[in-house]
mmCIF file of C-alpha atoms in Angstrom:
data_model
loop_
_atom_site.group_PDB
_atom_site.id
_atom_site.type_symbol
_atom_site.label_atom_id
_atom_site.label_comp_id
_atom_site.label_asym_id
_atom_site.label_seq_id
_atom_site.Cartn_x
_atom_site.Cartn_y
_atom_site.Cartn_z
ATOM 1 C CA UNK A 1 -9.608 71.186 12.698
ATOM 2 C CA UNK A 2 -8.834 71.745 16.623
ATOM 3 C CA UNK A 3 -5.102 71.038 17.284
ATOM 4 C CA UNK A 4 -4.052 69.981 20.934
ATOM 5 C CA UNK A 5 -0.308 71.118 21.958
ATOM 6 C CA UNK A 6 0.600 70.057 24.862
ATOM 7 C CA UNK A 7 4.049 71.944 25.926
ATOM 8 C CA UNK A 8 6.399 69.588 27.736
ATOM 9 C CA UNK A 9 10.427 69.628 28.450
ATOM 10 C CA UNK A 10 12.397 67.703 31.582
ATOM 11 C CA UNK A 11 14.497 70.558 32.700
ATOM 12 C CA UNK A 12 11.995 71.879 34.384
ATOM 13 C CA UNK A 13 13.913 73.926 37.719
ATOM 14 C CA UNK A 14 11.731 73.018 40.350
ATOM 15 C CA UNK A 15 11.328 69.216 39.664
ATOM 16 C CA UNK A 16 13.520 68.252 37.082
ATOM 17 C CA UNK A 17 12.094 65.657 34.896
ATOM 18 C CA UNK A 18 8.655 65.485 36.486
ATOM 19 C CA UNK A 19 6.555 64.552 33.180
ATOM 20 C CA UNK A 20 8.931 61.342 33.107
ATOM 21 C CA UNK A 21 7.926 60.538 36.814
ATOM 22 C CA UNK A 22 5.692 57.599 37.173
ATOM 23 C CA UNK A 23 2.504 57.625 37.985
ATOM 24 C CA UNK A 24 0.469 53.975 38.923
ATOM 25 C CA UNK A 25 2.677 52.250 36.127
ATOM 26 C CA UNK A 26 3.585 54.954 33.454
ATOM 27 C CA UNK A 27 5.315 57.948 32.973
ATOM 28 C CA UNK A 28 3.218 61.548 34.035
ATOM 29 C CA UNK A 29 3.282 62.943 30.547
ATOM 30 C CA UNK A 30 1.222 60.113 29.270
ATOM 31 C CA UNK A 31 -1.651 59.742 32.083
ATOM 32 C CA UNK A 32 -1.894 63.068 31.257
ATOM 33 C CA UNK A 33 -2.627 62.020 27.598
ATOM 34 C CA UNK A 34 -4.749 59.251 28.379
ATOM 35 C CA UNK A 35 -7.038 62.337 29.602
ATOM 36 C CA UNK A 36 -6.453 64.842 27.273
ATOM 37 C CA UNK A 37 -7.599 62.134 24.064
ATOM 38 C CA UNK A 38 -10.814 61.548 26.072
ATOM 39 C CA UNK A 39 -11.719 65.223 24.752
ATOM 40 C CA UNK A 40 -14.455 65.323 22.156
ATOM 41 C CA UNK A 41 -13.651 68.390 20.694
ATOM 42 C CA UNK A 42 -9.825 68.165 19.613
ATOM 43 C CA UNK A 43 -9.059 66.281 16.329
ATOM 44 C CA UNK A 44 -5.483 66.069 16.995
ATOM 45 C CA UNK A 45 -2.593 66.017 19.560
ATOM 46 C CA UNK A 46 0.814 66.896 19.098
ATOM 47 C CA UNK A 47 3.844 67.335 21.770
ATOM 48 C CA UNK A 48 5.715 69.951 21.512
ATOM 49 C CA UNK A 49 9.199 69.223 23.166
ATOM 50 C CA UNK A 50 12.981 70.856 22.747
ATOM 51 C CA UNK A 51 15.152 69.761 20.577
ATOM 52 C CA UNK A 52 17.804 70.109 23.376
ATOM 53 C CA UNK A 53 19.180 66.539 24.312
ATOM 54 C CA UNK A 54 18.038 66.714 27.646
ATOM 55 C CA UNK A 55 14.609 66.187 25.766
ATOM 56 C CA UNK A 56 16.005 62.838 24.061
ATOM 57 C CA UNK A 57 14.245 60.254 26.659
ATOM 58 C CA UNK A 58 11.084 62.438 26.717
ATOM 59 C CA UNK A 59 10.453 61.877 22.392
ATOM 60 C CA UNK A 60 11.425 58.414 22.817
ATOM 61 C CA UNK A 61 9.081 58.117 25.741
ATOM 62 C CA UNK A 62 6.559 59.629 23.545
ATOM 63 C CA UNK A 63 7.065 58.426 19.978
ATOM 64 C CA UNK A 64 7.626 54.911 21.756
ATOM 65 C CA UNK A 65 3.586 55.261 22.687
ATOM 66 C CA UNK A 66 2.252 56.144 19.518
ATOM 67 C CA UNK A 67 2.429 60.492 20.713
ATOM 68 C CA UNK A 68 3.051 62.468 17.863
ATOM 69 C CA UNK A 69 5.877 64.737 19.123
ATOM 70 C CA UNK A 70 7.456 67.809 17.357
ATOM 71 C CA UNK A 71 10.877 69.019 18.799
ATOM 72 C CA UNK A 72 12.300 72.512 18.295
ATOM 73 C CA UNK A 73 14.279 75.667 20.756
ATOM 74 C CA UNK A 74 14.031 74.992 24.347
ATOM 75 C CA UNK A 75 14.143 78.256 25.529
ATOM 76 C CA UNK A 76 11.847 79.509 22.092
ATOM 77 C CA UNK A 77 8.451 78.261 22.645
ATOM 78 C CA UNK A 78 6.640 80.045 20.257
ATOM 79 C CA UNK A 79 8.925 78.885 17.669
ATOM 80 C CA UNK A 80 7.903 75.257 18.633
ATOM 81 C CA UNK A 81 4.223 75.596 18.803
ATOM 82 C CA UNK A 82 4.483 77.487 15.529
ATOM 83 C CA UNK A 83 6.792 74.082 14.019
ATOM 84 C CA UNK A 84 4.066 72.171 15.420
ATOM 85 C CA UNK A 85 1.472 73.504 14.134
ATOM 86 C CA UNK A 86 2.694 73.836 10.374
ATOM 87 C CA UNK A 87 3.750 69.837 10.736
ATOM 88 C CA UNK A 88 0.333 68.572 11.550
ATOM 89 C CA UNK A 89 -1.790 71.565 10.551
ATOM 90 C CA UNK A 90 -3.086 73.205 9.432
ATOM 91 C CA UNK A 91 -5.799 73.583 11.808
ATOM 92 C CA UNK A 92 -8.320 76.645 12.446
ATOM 93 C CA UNK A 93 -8.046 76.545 16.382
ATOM 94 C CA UNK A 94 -4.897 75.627 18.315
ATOM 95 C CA UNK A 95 -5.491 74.151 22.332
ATOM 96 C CA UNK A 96 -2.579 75.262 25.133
ATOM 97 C CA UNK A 97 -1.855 72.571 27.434
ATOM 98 C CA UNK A 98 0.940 72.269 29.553
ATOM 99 C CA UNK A 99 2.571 68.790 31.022
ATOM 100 C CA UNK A 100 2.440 69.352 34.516
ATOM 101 C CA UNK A 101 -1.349 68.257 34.463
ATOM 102 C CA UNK A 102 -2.297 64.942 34.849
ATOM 103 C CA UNK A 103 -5.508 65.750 35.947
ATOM 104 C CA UNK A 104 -6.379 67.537 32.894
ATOM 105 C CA UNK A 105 -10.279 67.385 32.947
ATOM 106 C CA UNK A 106 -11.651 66.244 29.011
ATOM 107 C CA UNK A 107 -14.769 67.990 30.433
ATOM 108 C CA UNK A 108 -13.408 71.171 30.991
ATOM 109 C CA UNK A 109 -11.079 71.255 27.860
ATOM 110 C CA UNK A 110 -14.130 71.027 25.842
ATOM 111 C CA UNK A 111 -15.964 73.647 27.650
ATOM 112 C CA UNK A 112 -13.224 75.993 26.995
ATOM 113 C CA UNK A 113 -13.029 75.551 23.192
ATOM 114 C CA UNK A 114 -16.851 75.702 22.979
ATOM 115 C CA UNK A 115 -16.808 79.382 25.302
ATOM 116 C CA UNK A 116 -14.185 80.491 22.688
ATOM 117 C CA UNK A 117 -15.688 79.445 19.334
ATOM 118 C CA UNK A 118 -19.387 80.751 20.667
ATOM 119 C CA UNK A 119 -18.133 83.645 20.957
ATOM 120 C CA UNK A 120 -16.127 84.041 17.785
ATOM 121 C CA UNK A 121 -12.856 85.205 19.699
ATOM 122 C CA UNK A 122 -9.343 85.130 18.883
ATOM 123 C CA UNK A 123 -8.110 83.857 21.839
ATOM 124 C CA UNK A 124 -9.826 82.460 25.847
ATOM 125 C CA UNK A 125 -8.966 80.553 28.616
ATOM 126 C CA UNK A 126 -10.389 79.211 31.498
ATOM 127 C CA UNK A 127 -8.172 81.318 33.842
ATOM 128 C CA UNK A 128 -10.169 84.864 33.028
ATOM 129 C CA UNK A 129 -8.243 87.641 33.962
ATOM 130 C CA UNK A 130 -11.233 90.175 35.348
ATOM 131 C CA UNK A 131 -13.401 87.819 37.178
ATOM 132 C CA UNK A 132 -14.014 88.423 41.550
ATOM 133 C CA UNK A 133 -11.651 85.710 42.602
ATOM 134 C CA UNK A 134 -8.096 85.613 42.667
ATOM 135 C CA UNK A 135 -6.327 85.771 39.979
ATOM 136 C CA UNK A 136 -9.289 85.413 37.887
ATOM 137 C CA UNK A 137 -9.122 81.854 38.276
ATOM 138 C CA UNK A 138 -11.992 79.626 39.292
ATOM 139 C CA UNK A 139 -10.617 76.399 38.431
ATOM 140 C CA UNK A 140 -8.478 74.281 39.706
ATOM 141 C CA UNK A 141 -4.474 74.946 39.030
ATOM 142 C CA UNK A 142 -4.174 71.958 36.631
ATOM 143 C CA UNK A 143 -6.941 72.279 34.967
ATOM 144 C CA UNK A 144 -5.880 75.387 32.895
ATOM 145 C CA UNK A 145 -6.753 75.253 29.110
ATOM 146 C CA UNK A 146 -6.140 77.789 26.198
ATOM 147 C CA UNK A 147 -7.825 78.321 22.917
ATOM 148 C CA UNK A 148 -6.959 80.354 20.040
ATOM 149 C CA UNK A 149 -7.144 80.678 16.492
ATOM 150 C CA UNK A 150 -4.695 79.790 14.328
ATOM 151 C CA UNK A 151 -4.304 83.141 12.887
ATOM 152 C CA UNK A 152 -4.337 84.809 15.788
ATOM 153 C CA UNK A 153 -1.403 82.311 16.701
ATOM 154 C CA UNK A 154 0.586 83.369 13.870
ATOM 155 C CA UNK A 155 -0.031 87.541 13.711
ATOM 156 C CA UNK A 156 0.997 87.509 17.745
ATOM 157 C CA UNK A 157 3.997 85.816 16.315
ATOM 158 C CA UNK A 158 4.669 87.883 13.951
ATOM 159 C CA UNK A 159 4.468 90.781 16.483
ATOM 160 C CA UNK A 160 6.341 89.234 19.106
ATOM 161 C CA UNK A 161 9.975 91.015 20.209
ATOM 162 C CA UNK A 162 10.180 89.947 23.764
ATOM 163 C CA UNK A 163 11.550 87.637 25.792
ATOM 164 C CA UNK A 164 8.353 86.838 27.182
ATOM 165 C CA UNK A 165 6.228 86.627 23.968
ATOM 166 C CA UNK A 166 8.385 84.125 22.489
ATOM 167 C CA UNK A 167 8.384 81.771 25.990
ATOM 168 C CA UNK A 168 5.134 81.818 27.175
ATOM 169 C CA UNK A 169 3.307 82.184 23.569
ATOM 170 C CA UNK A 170 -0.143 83.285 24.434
ATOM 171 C CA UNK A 171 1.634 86.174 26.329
ATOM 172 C CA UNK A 172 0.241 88.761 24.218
ATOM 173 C CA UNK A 173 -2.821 87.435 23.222
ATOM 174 C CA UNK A 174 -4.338 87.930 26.597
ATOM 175 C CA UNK A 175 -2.565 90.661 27.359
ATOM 176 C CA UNK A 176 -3.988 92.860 23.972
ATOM 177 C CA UNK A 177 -7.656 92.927 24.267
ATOM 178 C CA UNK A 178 -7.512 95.347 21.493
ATOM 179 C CA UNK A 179 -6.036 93.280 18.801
ATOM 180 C CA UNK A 180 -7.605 89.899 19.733
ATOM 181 C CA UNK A 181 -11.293 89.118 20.914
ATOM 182 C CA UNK A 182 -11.782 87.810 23.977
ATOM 183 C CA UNK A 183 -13.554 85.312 25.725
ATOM 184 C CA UNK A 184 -13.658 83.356 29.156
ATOM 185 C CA UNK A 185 -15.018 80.687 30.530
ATOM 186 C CA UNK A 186 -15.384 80.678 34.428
ATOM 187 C CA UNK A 187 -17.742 78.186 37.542
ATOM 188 C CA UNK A 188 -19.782 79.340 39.927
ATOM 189 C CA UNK A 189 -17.403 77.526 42.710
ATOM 190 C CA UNK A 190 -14.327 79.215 43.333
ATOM 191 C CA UNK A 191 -11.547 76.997 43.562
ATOM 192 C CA UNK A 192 -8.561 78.871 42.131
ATOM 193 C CA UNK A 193 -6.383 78.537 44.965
ATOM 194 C CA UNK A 194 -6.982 74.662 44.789
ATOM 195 C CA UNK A 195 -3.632 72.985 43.829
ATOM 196 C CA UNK A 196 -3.612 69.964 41.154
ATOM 197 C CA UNK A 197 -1.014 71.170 39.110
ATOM 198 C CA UNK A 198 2.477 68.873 39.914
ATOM 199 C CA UNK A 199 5.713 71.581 40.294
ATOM 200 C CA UNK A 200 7.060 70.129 43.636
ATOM 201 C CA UNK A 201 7.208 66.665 44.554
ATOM 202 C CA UNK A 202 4.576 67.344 47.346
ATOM 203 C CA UNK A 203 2.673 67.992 44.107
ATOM 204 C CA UNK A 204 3.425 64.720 42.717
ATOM 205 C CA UNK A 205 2.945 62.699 45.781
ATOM 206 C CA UNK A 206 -0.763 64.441 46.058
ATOM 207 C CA UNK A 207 -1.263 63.720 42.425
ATOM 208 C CA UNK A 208 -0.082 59.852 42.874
ATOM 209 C CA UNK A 209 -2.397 59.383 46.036
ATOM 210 C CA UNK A 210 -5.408 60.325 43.912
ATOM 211 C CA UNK A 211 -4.323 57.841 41.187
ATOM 212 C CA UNK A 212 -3.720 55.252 43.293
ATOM 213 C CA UNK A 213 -6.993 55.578 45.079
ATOM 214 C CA UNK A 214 -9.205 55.914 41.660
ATOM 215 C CA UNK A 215 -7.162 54.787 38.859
ATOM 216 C CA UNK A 216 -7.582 51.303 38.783
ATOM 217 C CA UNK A 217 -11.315 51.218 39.446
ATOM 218 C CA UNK A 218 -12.092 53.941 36.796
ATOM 219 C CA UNK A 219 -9.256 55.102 34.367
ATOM 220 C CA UNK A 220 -11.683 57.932 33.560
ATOM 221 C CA UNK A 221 -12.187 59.260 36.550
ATOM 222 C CA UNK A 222 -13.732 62.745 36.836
ATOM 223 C CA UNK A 223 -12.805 65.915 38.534
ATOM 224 C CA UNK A 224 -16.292 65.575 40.241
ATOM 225 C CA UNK A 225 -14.102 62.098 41.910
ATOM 226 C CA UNK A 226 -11.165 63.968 43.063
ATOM 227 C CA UNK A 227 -13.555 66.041 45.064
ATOM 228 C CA UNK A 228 -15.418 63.610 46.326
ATOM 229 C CA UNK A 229 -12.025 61.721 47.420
ATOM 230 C CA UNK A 230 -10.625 64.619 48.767
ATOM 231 C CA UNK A 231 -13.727 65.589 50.920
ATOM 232 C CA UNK A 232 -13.213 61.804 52.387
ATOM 233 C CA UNK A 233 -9.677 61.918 53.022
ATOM 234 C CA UNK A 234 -8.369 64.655 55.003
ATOM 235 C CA UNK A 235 -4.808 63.201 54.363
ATOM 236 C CA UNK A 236 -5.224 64.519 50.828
ATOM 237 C CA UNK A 237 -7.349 67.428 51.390
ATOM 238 C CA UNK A 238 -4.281 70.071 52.306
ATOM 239 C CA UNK A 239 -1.458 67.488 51.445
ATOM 240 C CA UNK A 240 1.690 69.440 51.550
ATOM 241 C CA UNK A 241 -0.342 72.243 53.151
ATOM 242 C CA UNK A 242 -1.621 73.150 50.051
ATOM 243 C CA UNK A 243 -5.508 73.655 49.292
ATOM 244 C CA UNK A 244 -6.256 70.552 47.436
ATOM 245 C CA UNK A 245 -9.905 70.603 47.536
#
């Protein structure tokens, strides 16, 4: 079984409260959803929130649409995923998302599992870390995916003593080559300084221009239509004077 978490919290510093933000009639975190189900390849889809109160409207939000949620420490993250996945495990492969992406790209999600479970690693991204563009990143920021087993979840767990290990969870696992096998999946086009991810409102103004302009004809609109939007409407293009296409 391939479990989705998709991280999520409202206290976020540089736009508090974003995944509760609306977007063409409902809140962020669940346009983002509407996406991420689309995926062929993940069974099941949890959200992992805090169990800090500032978290209460977000799990109602949630729960009140039929999202599984699982709460636990805000500032712990590991400890969440790790509560989420023994709740609705157990599962063989575990999927990284994050809720500042709500163009998450079914397409792409899928492509990332199958580069991972091809190759029999532990642990792979789309955002490879020795690849000849910045970063390592050929993707869009917003379209960034994670896969990993399940046990290689829970020994980079049990070896975490940081600060950073237990925040950002997969901190180890890509950073440890030689305890977890590897793999990446990268495009030929290199668009890894293009912005879709929403941490400003600029961000979210950009992201609820594209909605608005493709939502309502075609809730499953594909990454291939952003670009094609974005290539007709300069206005969008470098909206916030970020590179958006």
């Amino acid at each position: 079984m391939i479990l989705a978490i998709l991280q999520a919290r409202t206290s976020s510093s540089r736009l508090p409260g974003k995944v509760l933000l609306p977007l063409v009639g409902a809140p962020m975190i669940l346009r983002q959803i509407e996406r991420v189900r689309r995926s062929r390849r993940i069974d099941k889809l949890v959200v992992a929130t805090s169990d800090d109160a500032s978290d209460d409207a977000l799990a109602r939000t949630l729960a009140g649409a039929g999202v599984a949620v699982h709460r636990g420490p805000l500032d712990d993250v590991m400890t969440r995923f790790l509560g989420a996945l023994t709740a609705f495990g157990p599962a063989e492969h575990v999927v990284r998302l994050t809720g500042d992406c709500p163009l998450a790209d079914p397409a792409v999600i899928d492509a990332t599992i199958d580069a991972v479970m091809a190759a029999g690693a532990d642990y792979g991204s789309n955002t490879p870390p020795d690849a000849p563009f910045p970063d390592g990143r050929t993707f869009p920021r917003g379209l960034d995916v994670e896969c990993m087993t399940a046990s290689a979840l829970l020994a980079a767990a049990e070896r975490a003593t940081s600060v950073e290990e237990r925040e950002h969870v997969t901190w180890a696992l890509h950073r440890r080559p030689d305890l977890y096998r590897q793999a990446f999946l990268s495009q030929a086009a290199d668009e890894g300084e293009v912005r879709w991810t929403v941490d400003y409102a600029d961000d979210h103004a950009f992201v609820t221009g594209v909605y608005e302009a493709l939502y309502r004809a075609n809730p499953a609109f594909s990454s291939d239509d952003v670009r094609a939007l974005l290539r007709a409407r300069p206005d969008l293009a470098a909206f916030g004077g970020q590179r958006r296409v």
